[in-house]
mmCIF file of C-alpha atoms in Angstrom:
data_model
loop_
_atom_site.group_PDB
_atom_site.id
_atom_site.type_symbol
_atom_site.label_atom_id
_atom_site.label_comp_id
_atom_site.label_asym_id
_atom_site.label_seq_id
_atom_site.Cartn_x
_atom_site.Cartn_y
_atom_site.Cartn_z
ATOM 1 C CA MET W 25 64.590 37.246 81.980
ATOM 2 C CA ARG W 26 65.920 34.070 83.643
ATOM 3 C CA ARG W 27 63.741 31.967 81.366
ATOM 4 C CA GLY W 28 65.134 33.761 78.286
ATOM 5 C CA ASN W 29 68.695 33.217 79.508
ATOM 6 C CA THR W 30 67.995 29.526 80.039
ATOM 7 C CA LEU W 31 66.603 29.144 76.495
ATOM 8 C CA ASP W 32 69.617 30.965 75.031
ATOM 9 C CA LYS W 33 71.973 28.684 76.958
ATOM 10 C CA MET W 34 70.126 25.582 75.756
ATOM 11 C CA ARG W 35 70.288 26.823 72.183
ATOM 12 C CA LEU W 36 74.002 27.562 72.537
ATOM 13 C CA ASP W 37 74.662 24.106 73.998
ATOM 14 C CA GLY W 38 72.697 22.509 71.188
ATOM 15 C CA LEU W 39 74.620 24.527 68.613
ATOM 16 C CA LYS W 40 77.932 23.446 70.170
ATOM 17 C CA GLU W 41 76.821 19.794 70.100
ATOM 18 C CA MET W 42 75.839 20.105 66.427
ATOM 19 C CA ILE W 43 79.206 21.664 65.592
ATOM 20 C CA LYS W 44 81.005 18.897 67.528
ATOM 21 C CA LEU W 45 78.990 16.219 65.713
ATOM 22 C CA SER W 46 79.687 17.857 62.351
ATOM 23 C CA GLU W 47 83.422 17.863 63.124
ATOM 24 C CA MET W 48 83.247 14.160 64.034
ATOM 25 C CA ASP W 49 81.381 13.372 60.805
ATOM 26 C CA LEU W 50 83.888 15.368 58.780
ATOM 27 C CA GLY W 51 86.801 13.577 60.464
ATOM 28 C CA TYR W 52 85.234 10.196 59.787
ATOM 29 C CA LEU W 53 84.524 11.210 56.211
ATOM 30 C CA ILE W 54 88.129 12.254 55.632
ATOM 31 C CA HIS W 55 89.399 9.031 57.194
ATOM 32 C CA SER W 56 87.099 6.950 54.979
ATOM 33 C CA VAL W 57 88.245 8.748 51.851
ATOM 34 C CA ARG W 58 91.877 8.090 52.760
ATOM 35 C CA ASP W 59 91.168 4.382 53.336
ATOM 36 C CA ALA W 60 89.346 4.085 49.998
ATOM 37 C CA ARG W 61 92.185 5.856 48.197
ATOM 38 C CA ALA W 62 94.752 3.533 49.785
ATOM 39 C CA ILE W 63 92.921 0.465 48.517
ATOM 40 C CA GLY W 64 92.596 2.096 45.099
ATOM 41 C CA TYR W 65 96.360 2.624 45.002
ATOM 42 C CA VAL W 66 96.990 -1.060 45.704
ATOM 43 C CA VAL W 67 94.525 -2.194 43.036
ATOM 44 C CA VAL W 68 96.070 0.093 40.422
ATOM 45 C CA ALA W 69 99.602 -0.978 41.367
ATOM 46 C CA SER W 70 98.570 -4.653 41.172
ATOM 47 C CA ALA W 71 97.101 -4.173 37.699
ATOM 48 C CA THR W 72 100.301 -2.412 36.636
ATOM 49 C CA ILE W 73 102.440 -5.298 37.835
ATOM 50 C CA MET W 74 100.205 -7.794 36.013
ATOM 51 C CA VAL W 75 100.356 -6.004 32.653
ATOM 52 C CA TYR W 76 104.040 -5.201 32.933
ATOM 53 C CA GLU W 77 104.885 -8.844 33.732
ATOM 54 C CA TRP W 78 102.983 -9.995 30.664
ATOM 55 C CA SER W 79 104.944 -7.570 28.471
ATOM 56 C CA ILE W 80 108.439 -8.482 29.679
ATOM 57 C CA LEU W 81 107.927 -12.253 29.882
ATOM 58 C CA LEU W 82 105.847 -12.793 26.722
ATOM 59 C CA GLU W 83 108.779 -13.905 24.556
ATOM 60 C CA GLN W 84 110.023 -16.342 27.207
ATOM 61 C CA GLU W 85 106.489 -17.600 27.809
ATOM 62 C CA VAL W 86 105.874 -18.283 24.113
ATOM 63 C CA SER W 87 109.135 -20.202 23.678
ATOM 64 C CA LEU W 88 108.925 -22.241 26.902
ATOM 65 C CA ILE W 89 105.180 -22.727 27.420
ATOM 66 C CA TRP W 90 103.028 -22.106 24.362
ATOM 67 C CA TYR W 91 104.732 -24.473 21.938
ATOM 68 C CA THR W 92 105.180 -27.348 24.365
ATOM 69 C CA PRO W 93 102.827 -30.372 24.594
ATOM 70 C CA TRP W 94 99.844 -30.004 26.909
ATOM 71 C CA SER W 95 100.497 -31.181 30.458
ATOM 72 C CA LEU W 96 99.433 -30.480 34.047
ATOM 73 C CA VAL W 97 102.165 -27.861 34.389
ATOM 74 C CA LYS W 98 101.018 -26.034 31.246
ATOM 75 C CA VAL W 99 97.383 -25.982 32.388
ATOM 76 C CA LEU W 100 98.387 -24.691 35.837
ATOM 77 C CA TYR W 101 100.508 -21.994 34.217
ATOM 78 C CA PHE W 102 97.686 -20.643 32.043
ATOM 79 C CA LEU W 103 95.179 -20.781 34.903
ATOM 80 C CA SER W 104 97.478 -18.906 37.242
ATOM 81 C CA ARG W 105 98.653 -16.389 34.640
ATOM 82 C CA TYR W 106 95.361 -15.326 33.054
ATOM 83 C CA SER W 107 92.662 -15.962 35.654
ATOM 84 C CA GLN W 108 93.848 -12.896 37.541
ATOM 85 C CA ILE W 109 92.196 -10.721 34.877
ATOM 86 C CA LEU W 110 88.850 -11.493 36.535
ATOM 87 C CA ASP W 111 90.214 -10.585 39.961
ATOM 88 C CA ILE W 112 91.585 -7.237 38.786
ATOM 89 C CA GLY W 113 88.364 -6.351 36.979
ATOM 90 C CA VAL W 114 86.134 -7.197 39.957
ATOM 91 C CA HIS W 115 88.373 -5.338 42.393
ATOM 92 C CA PHE W 116 88.365 -2.253 40.177
ATOM 93 C CA GLN W 117 84.555 -2.348 40.128
ATOM 94 C CA GLU W 118 84.395 -2.985 43.880
ATOM 95 C CA HIS W 119 86.811 -0.338 45.151
ATOM 96 C CA ILE W 120 86.932 2.486 42.618
ATOM 97 C CA GLN W 121 83.293 2.983 41.538
ATOM 98 C CA THR W 122 81.293 5.810 43.125
ATOM 99 C CA SER W 123 77.818 5.520 44.710
ATOM 100 C CA ALA W 124 78.232 1.735 45.030
ATOM 101 C CA ASP W 125 75.070 -0.351 45.508
ATOM 102 C CA PRO W 126 75.443 -2.697 48.551
ATOM 103 C CA LYS W 127 73.740 -5.556 46.648
ATOM 104 C CA ILE W 128 76.172 -5.239 43.737
ATOM 105 C CA CYS W 129 79.023 -4.971 46.263
ATOM 106 C CA TYR W 130 77.954 -8.200 47.926
ATOM 107 C CA ILE W 131 77.938 -10.069 44.607
ATOM 108 C CA SER W 132 81.264 -8.561 43.541
ATOM 109 C CA HIS W 133 82.790 -9.396 46.897
ATOM 110 C CA ASP W 134 81.737 -13.067 46.633
ATOM 111 C CA ILE W 135 83.098 -13.339 43.093
ATOM 112 C CA ALA W 136 86.389 -11.726 44.108
ATOM 113 C CA THR W 137 86.732 -13.947 47.172
ATOM 114 C CA VAL W 138 86.135 -17.197 45.264
ATOM 115 C CA SER W 139 88.313 -16.130 42.334
ATOM 116 C CA SER W 140 91.194 -15.070 44.561
ATOM 117 C CA GLY W 141 90.902 -18.279 46.581
ATOM 118 C CA LEU W 142 91.012 -20.493 43.495
ATOM 119 C CA GLY W 143 93.855 -18.481 41.984
ATOM 120 C CA ILE W 144 95.990 -18.759 45.117
ATOM 121 C CA ALA W 145 95.175 -22.478 45.367
ATOM 122 C CA VAL W 146 96.452 -22.981 41.785
ATOM 123 C CA SER W 147 99.586 -20.971 42.602
ATOM 124 C CA GLU W 148 100.239 -23.096 45.682
ATOM 125 C CA LEU W 149 99.830 -26.237 43.552
ATOM 126 C CA ILE W 150 102.501 -24.830 41.213
ATOM 127 C CA LEU W 151 104.804 -24.382 44.208
ATOM 128 C CA ILE W 152 104.087 -27.965 45.250
ATOM 129 C CA VAL W 153 104.822 -29.240 41.705
ATOM 130 C CA ARG W 154 108.152 -27.427 41.750
ATOM 131 C CA THR W 155 109.006 -28.722 45.235
ATOM 132 C CA CYS W 156 108.211 -32.276 44.107
ATOM 133 C CA ALA W 157 110.454 -31.738 41.073
ATOM 134 C CA LEU W 158 113.310 -30.704 43.339
ATOM 135 C CA TYR W 159 112.983 -34.043 45.123
ATOM 136 C CA GLY W 160 113.003 -35.986 41.850
ATOM 137 C CA ASN W 161 109.224 -36.593 41.976
ATOM 138 C CA SER W 162 109.661 -39.011 44.825
ATOM 139 C CA LYS W 163 106.366 -40.825 45.375
ATOM 140 C CA ARG W 164 106.477 -40.140 49.093
ATOM 141 C CA ILE W 165 106.918 -36.391 48.489
ATOM 142 C CA VAL W 166 104.328 -36.241 45.676
ATOM 143 C CA TYR W 167 101.635 -38.120 47.632
ATOM 144 C CA GLY W 168 102.425 -36.313 50.882
ATOM 145 C CA LEU W 169 102.305 -32.780 49.467
ATOM 146 C CA GLY W 170 99.364 -33.648 47.194
ATOM 147 C CA LEU W 171 97.366 -34.879 50.177
ATOM 148 C CA LEU W 172 98.385 -31.840 52.208
ATOM 149 C CA TRP W 173 97.227 -29.494 49.414
ATOM 150 C CA THR W 174 93.889 -31.311 49.117
ATOM 151 C CA ILE W 175 93.288 -31.074 52.886
ATOM 152 C CA TRP W 176 94.301 -27.401 52.806
ATOM 153 C CA VAL W 177 91.877 -26.578 49.981
ATOM 154 C CA PHE W 178 88.864 -28.379 51.460
ATOM 155 C CA GLY W 179 89.698 -27.263 54.998
ATOM 156 C CA ASN W 180 89.644 -23.611 53.922
ATOM 157 C CA SER W 181 86.324 -23.939 52.092
ATOM 158 C CA TRP W 182 84.338 -23.675 55.331
ATOM 159 C CA PRO W 183 85.853 -20.411 56.645
ATOM 160 C CA ILE W 184 85.577 -18.872 53.170
ATOM 161 C CA VAL W 185 81.868 -19.697 52.962
ATOM 162 C CA LYS W 186 81.340 -18.361 56.504
ATOM 163 C CA PHE W 187 83.225 -15.181 55.612
ATOM 164 C CA MET W 188 81.114 -14.567 52.519
ATOM 165 C CA LYS W 189 77.812 -15.206 54.350
ATOM 166 C CA SER W 190 78.793 -12.916 57.227
ATOM 167 C CA SER W 191 79.881 -9.977 55.060
ATOM 168 C CA VAL W 192 77.566 -6.957 55.316
ATOM 169 C CA PHE W 193 77.732 -3.947 52.970
ATOM 170 C CA GLU W 194 76.059 -0.586 53.426
ATOM 171 C CA HIS W 195 75.925 2.685 51.501
ATOM 172 C CA GLN W 196 78.889 4.958 51.969
ATOM 173 C CA VAL W 197 78.259 7.859 54.369
ATOM 174 C CA SER W 198 78.892 10.183 51.424
ATOM 175 C CA ALA W 199 78.613 9.820 47.660
ATOM 176 C CA LEU W 200 82.081 11.397 47.477
ATOM 177 C CA ILE W 201 83.647 8.231 48.947
ATOM 178 C CA PRO W 202 84.388 5.652 46.213
ATOM 179 C CA GLY W 203 84.077 1.909 46.526
ATOM 180 C CA CYS W 204 82.015 -0.508 48.588
ATOM 181 C CA TYR W 205 81.631 -0.106 52.337
ATOM 182 C CA LEU W 206 82.138 -3.340 54.280
ATOM 183 C CA THR W 207 80.745 -2.919 57.796
ATOM 184 C CA LYS W 208 80.874 -6.497 59.093
ATOM 185 C CA ALA W 209 82.812 -9.690 58.274
ATOM 186 C CA SER W 210 83.710 -12.900 60.051
ATOM 187 C CA PRO W 211 87.291 -13.099 61.391
ATOM 188 C CA LEU W 212 87.373 -16.773 60.368
ATOM 189 C CA ILE W 213 89.003 -15.705 57.081
ATOM 190 C CA LEU W 214 92.159 -15.408 59.157
ATOM 191 C CA ILE W 215 92.317 -19.232 59.200
ATOM 192 C CA CYS W 216 92.872 -19.273 55.427
ATOM 193 C CA PHE W 217 95.853 -16.948 55.489
ATOM 194 C CA VAL W 218 97.453 -18.503 58.562
ATOM 195 C CA SER W 219 97.212 -21.947 56.933
ATOM 196 C CA LEU W 220 98.636 -20.453 53.706
ATOM 197 C CA LEU W 221 101.489 -19.063 55.786
ATOM 198 C CA LEU W 222 102.182 -22.514 57.266
ATOM 199 C CA LEU W 223 102.018 -24.226 53.871
ATOM 200 C CA GLU W 224 104.480 -21.769 52.340
ATOM 201 C CA THR W 225 106.742 -22.079 55.378
ATOM 202 C CA LEU W 226 106.887 -25.854 54.850
ATOM 203 C CA MET W 227 107.856 -25.465 51.205
ATOM 204 C CA VAL W 228 110.500 -22.837 52.048
ATOM 205 C CA ILE W 229 112.053 -25.249 54.552
ATOM 206 C CA MET W 230 111.981 -28.122 52.043
ATOM 207 C CA THR W 231 113.556 -25.963 49.320
ATOM 208 C CA VAL W 232 116.293 -24.611 51.587
ATOM 209 C CA TRP W 233 117.061 -28.110 52.886
ATOM 210 C CA LYS W 234 117.380 -29.511 49.371
ATOM 211 C CA ALA W 235 119.495 -26.568 48.253
ATOM 212 C CA PHE W 236 121.817 -27.014 51.230
ATOM 213 C CA LYS W 237 122.328 -30.693 50.439
ATOM 214 C CA LEU W 238 123.029 -30.007 46.754
ATOM 215 C CA PHE W 239 125.222 -26.941 47.207
ATOM 216 C CA ARG W 240 127.489 -28.792 49.595
ATOM 217 C CA GLY W 241 130.379 -30.029 47.493
ATOM 218 C CA SER W 242 128.671 -29.189 44.196
ATOM 219 C CA THR W 243 130.073 -26.906 41.461
ATOM 220 C CA ASN W 244 127.146 -27.306 39.069
ATOM 221 C CA LEU W 245 126.355 -23.898 37.627
ATOM 222 C CA LEU W 246 122.782 -24.861 36.884
ATOM 223 C CA ILE W 247 122.161 -25.695 40.524
ATOM 224 C CA SER W 248 123.513 -22.287 41.580
ATOM 225 C CA ARG W 249 121.201 -20.686 38.979
ATOM 226 C CA PHE W 250 118.113 -22.716 39.799
ATOM 227 C CA PHE W 251 117.759 -22.442 43.595
ATOM 228 C CA PRO W 252 118.363 -18.772 44.602
ATOM 229 C CA ASP W 253 115.449 -17.407 42.549
ATOM 230 C CA GLY W 254 113.070 -19.972 43.998
ATOM 231 C CA ILE W 255 114.104 -19.271 47.581
ATOM 232 C CA ILE W 256 113.819 -15.508 47.070
ATOM 233 C CA TYR W 257 110.333 -15.902 45.534
ATOM 234 C CA TYR W 258 109.243 -18.103 48.429
ATOM 235 C CA ILE W 259 110.433 -15.518 50.950
ATOM 236 C CA CYS W 260 108.620 -12.707 49.089
ATOM 237 C CA LEU W 261 105.348 -14.658 49.076
ATOM 238 C CA PHE W 262 105.790 -15.535 52.756
ATOM 239 C CA ALA W 263 106.378 -11.876 53.695
ATOM 240 C CA LEU W 264 103.344 -10.679 51.716
ATOM 241 C CA THR W 265 101.119 -13.364 53.240
ATOM 242 C CA LEU W 266 102.319 -12.398 56.715
ATOM 243 C CA ALA W 267 101.532 -8.758 55.959
ATOM 244 C CA ASN W 268 98.004 -9.739 54.927
ATOM 245 C CA VAL W 269 97.541 -11.612 58.200
ATOM 246 C CA LEU W 270 98.573 -8.475 60.114
ATOM 247 C CA VAL W 271 96.110 -6.382 58.090
ATOM 248 C CA ILE W 272 93.287 -8.752 59.007
ATOM 249 C CA LEU W 273 94.251 -8.617 62.683
ATOM 250 C CA LEU W 274 94.826 -4.874 63.000
ATOM 251 C CA ALA W 275 92.941 -3.028 60.229
ATOM 252 C CA PRO W 276 89.246 -1.930 60.360
ATOM 253 C CA HIS W 277 86.611 -3.904 58.496
ATOM 254 C CA ASP W 278 86.605 -1.664 55.418
ATOM 255 C CA MET W 279 90.378 -2.243 55.008
ATOM 256 C CA LEU W 280 90.378 -6.043 55.289
ATOM 257 C CA ASP W 281 91.037 -6.598 51.575
ATOM 258 C CA LEU W 282 93.785 -3.937 51.346
ATOM 259 C CA LEU W 283 96.393 -6.473 50.161
ATOM 260 C CA ASP W 284 94.120 -9.092 48.593
ATOM 261 C CA THR W 285 94.673 -8.002 45.001
ATOM 262 C CA LEU W 286 98.400 -7.586 45.470
ATOM 263 C CA LEU W 287 98.665 -11.009 47.154
ATOM 264 C CA ARG W 288 96.768 -12.644 44.274
ATOM 265 C CA VAL W 289 98.845 -10.981 41.565
ATOM 266 C CA SER W 290 102.115 -11.657 43.385
ATOM 267 C CA HIS W 291 101.304 -15.338 43.762
ATOM 268 C CA SER W 292 100.498 -15.590 40.084
ATOM 269 C CA THR W 293 103.539 -13.606 38.946
ATOM 270 C CA LEU W 294 106.146 -15.327 41.101
ATOM 271 C CA CYS W 295 104.777 -18.858 40.665
ATOM 272 C CA CYS W 296 104.691 -18.432 36.867
ATOM 273 C CA ARG W 297 108.288 -17.182 37.013
ATOM 274 C CA LEU W 298 109.208 -20.344 38.943
ATOM 275 C CA LEU W 299 107.665 -22.514 36.209
ATOM 276 C CA LEU W 300 109.479 -20.563 33.518
ATOM 277 C CA GLY W 301 112.721 -21.008 35.466
ATOM 278 C CA LEU W 302 112.080 -24.733 35.707
ATOM 279 C CA ARG W 303 111.511 -24.995 31.964
ATOM 280 C CA GLU W 304 114.527 -22.825 31.234
ATOM 281 C CA THR W 305 116.771 -24.978 33.437
ATOM 282 C CA ALA W 306 115.577 -28.080 31.642
ATOM 283 C CA ALA W 307 116.186 -26.430 28.270
ATOM 284 C CA ILE W 308 119.768 -25.588 29.234
ATOM 285 C CA ALA W 309 120.308 -29.180 30.357
ATOM 286 C CA ASP W 310 118.965 -30.440 27.028
ATOM 287 C CA ILE W 311 121.343 -28.170 25.108
ATOM 288 C CA SER W 312 124.276 -29.481 27.114
ATOM 289 C CA ALA W 313 123.253 -33.105 26.612
ATOM 290 C CA GLN W 314 122.678 -32.703 22.859
ATOM 291 C CA ARG W 315 126.042 -30.955 22.343
ATOM 292 C CA GLY W 316 128.136 -33.598 24.054
ATOM 293 C CA GLY W 317 127.206 -32.936 27.659
ATOM 294 C CA MET W 318 126.575 -35.461 30.346
ATOM 295 C CA VAL W 319 123.353 -35.515 32.452
ATOM 296 C CA THR W 320 124.193 -35.832 36.119
ATOM 297 C CA THR W 321 123.312 -34.942 39.698
ATOM 298 C CA LEU W 322 119.706 -33.752 40.082
ATOM 299 C CA PRO W 323 116.519 -34.887 38.391
ATOM 300 C CA VAL W 324 114.012 -32.025 38.449
ATOM 301 C CA SER W 325 111.099 -33.995 37.050
ATOM 302 C CA GLY W 326 110.310 -37.196 35.307
ATOM 303 C CA GLN W 327 111.597 -35.835 31.980
ATOM 304 C CA MET W 328 113.791 -32.892 33.013
ATOM 305 C CA GLU W 329 117.297 -33.173 34.439
ATOM 306 C CA PHE W 330 120.231 -30.920 35.125
ATOM 307 C CA GLY W 331 123.133 -31.250 32.742
ATOM 308 C CA THR W 332 126.824 -30.635 33.181
ATOM 309 C CA PRO W 333 129.310 -30.326 30.416
ATOM 310 C CA GLY W 334 131.021 -33.527 29.574
ATOM 311 C CA GLY W 335 133.306 -34.300 26.650
ATOM 312 C CA GLY W 336 133.885 -31.988 23.796
ATOM 313 C CA CYS W 337 134.789 -28.336 23.542
ATOM 314 C CA ARG W 338 131.628 -27.635 21.575
ATOM 315 C CA GLY W 339 129.454 -29.031 24.355
ATOM 316 C CA ARG W 340 131.233 -26.913 26.967
ATOM 317 C CA ASN W 341 130.854 -23.782 24.817
ATOM 318 C CA GLU W 342 127.121 -24.380 24.280
ATOM 319 C CA TYR W 343 126.681 -24.993 27.987
ATOM 320 C CA ALA W 344 128.581 -21.829 28.912
ATOM 321 C CA ARG W 345 126.544 -19.729 26.468
ATOM 322 C CA ALA W 346 123.264 -21.141 27.783
ATOM 323 C CA VAL W 347 124.211 -20.471 31.424
ATOM 324 C CA SER W 348 125.478 -16.989 30.522
ATOM 325 C CA ALA W 349 122.161 -16.199 28.796
ATOM 326 C CA SER W 350 120.300 -17.529 31.832
ATOM 327 C CA ARG W 351 122.297 -15.294 34.149
ATOM 328 C CA GLU W 352 121.650 -12.266 31.926
ATOM 329 C CA ARG W 353 117.912 -12.977 32.102
ATOM 330 C CA SER W 354 118.152 -13.255 35.881
ATOM 331 C CA GLN W 355 119.908 -9.884 36.098
ATOM 332 C CA ALA W 356 117.339 -8.395 33.724
ATOM 333 C CA SER W 357 114.567 -9.720 35.998
ATOM 334 C CA ILE W 358 116.051 -7.825 38.947
ATOM 335 C CA ALA W 359 116.297 -4.653 36.867
ATOM 336 C CA ASN W 360 112.709 -5.143 35.694
ATOM 337 C CA PHE W 361 111.634 -5.420 39.335
ATOM 338 C CA TRP W 362 112.877 -1.883 40.040
ATOM 339 C CA ILE W 363 111.378 -0.621 36.775
ATOM 340 C CA THR W 364 108.043 -2.160 37.815
ATOM 341 C CA GLY W 365 108.265 -0.275 41.113
ATOM 342 C CA GLU W 366 108.900 3.001 39.289
ATOM 343 C CA VAL W 367 105.968 2.356 36.959
ATOM 344 C CA CYS W 368 103.692 1.649 39.947
ATOM 345 C CA VAL W 369 104.744 4.946 41.557
ATOM 346 C CA ARG W 370 103.971 6.827 38.335
ATOM 347 C CA ILE W 371 100.577 5.154 38.040
ATOM 348 C CA ALA W 372 99.799 5.966 41.671
ATOM 349 C CA ILE W 373 100.699 9.627 41.077
ATOM 350 C CA ALA W 374 98.421 9.684 38.024
ATOM 351 C CA TYR W 375 95.660 8.108 40.076
ATOM 352 C CA VAL W 376 96.051 10.752 42.784
ATOM 353 C CA ALA W 377 95.848 13.485 40.143
ATOM 354 C CA PHE W 378 92.682 11.892 38.797
ATOM 355 C CA ILE W 379 91.118 11.750 42.274
ATOM 356 C CA PHE W 380 91.954 15.408 42.840
ATOM 357 C CA ALA W 381 90.364 16.343 39.534
ATOM 358 C CA VAL W 382 87.040 14.539 40.042
ATOM 359 C CA ASN W 383 86.672 14.507 43.838
ATOM 360 C CA PRO W 384 86.621 17.862 45.663
ATOM 361 C CA LEU W 385 86.785 16.131 49.052
ATOM 362 C CA ALA W 386 90.208 14.688 48.158
ATOM 363 C CA GLN W 387 91.636 18.208 48.400
ATOM 364 C CA ILE W 388 90.418 18.433 51.983
ATOM 365 C CA THR W 389 92.119 15.188 52.994
ATOM 366 C CA SER W 390 95.563 16.135 51.659
#
């Protein structure tokens, strides 16, 4: 009898252990699904921002970029604007597909890492070009920032290569969990984002310093139009880069690239807006100069200068209309920002509905 009681107790203990293990597996499974869905939301939102930006800025892009002579700025603009298509496509394949093959995930991850790195490097070069323009293309500023950018690019090549070689992918614990499963990665990738944070901090400081010097005692409407947008964009990029650093420090391995797509798209979007603003400012100055205005105060590049209205009522009227149109576009950009946010929320809701329709486990995790 005692032997039978002992066997029953052992069986009961084993059954309890199996139930406990099953509960742990289910909890881990639910947590993994939630993580995968969160990354999917960010990818979908990033794609929405990219397409929406193209639609609202196409007319301005055609008039200010497409029909201008080829130059370094034009090449950088097209690279930054349209290379993100590859990033979005790869990230969709990497994070939304089901039953992902680890070998395919490894290849996709390497492509996405290199593409994002090159795209952000081009965006930073655009920021440097604009900063140099603010300082009148001073040789000291151009050579200094150009050398700094070159050192930054080559210095980050080593941690990126180490990160790609150290990345390990495995099959998801369940076929119900979408996306690739990153189980191991080198923390050296943090160096890239910290250095990016420092580089953007430097350019924010240089922009604010130049704006302070020019705003002091200046009534030029073009100056008041040109600087605030740039400073706001710099701050947005800085905040997003800082958030990505915190994700790398605090998030689990499978969440390391939570903000990668959004960071890439935001760099492209905001830097291209800065270039369009630079071209628009130069166009307003040209209108003022051609209609009797007088070019004064700040050179923004070798060929582009700010203009202020000089003699002639016609010149002042043209200048006022150009600045008024510029302000209206600036206000429209702010309104479009909120519209973009609303569109992203709607897309995220649609994505959640799709997940619920095709993935039974999603209903458990709600």
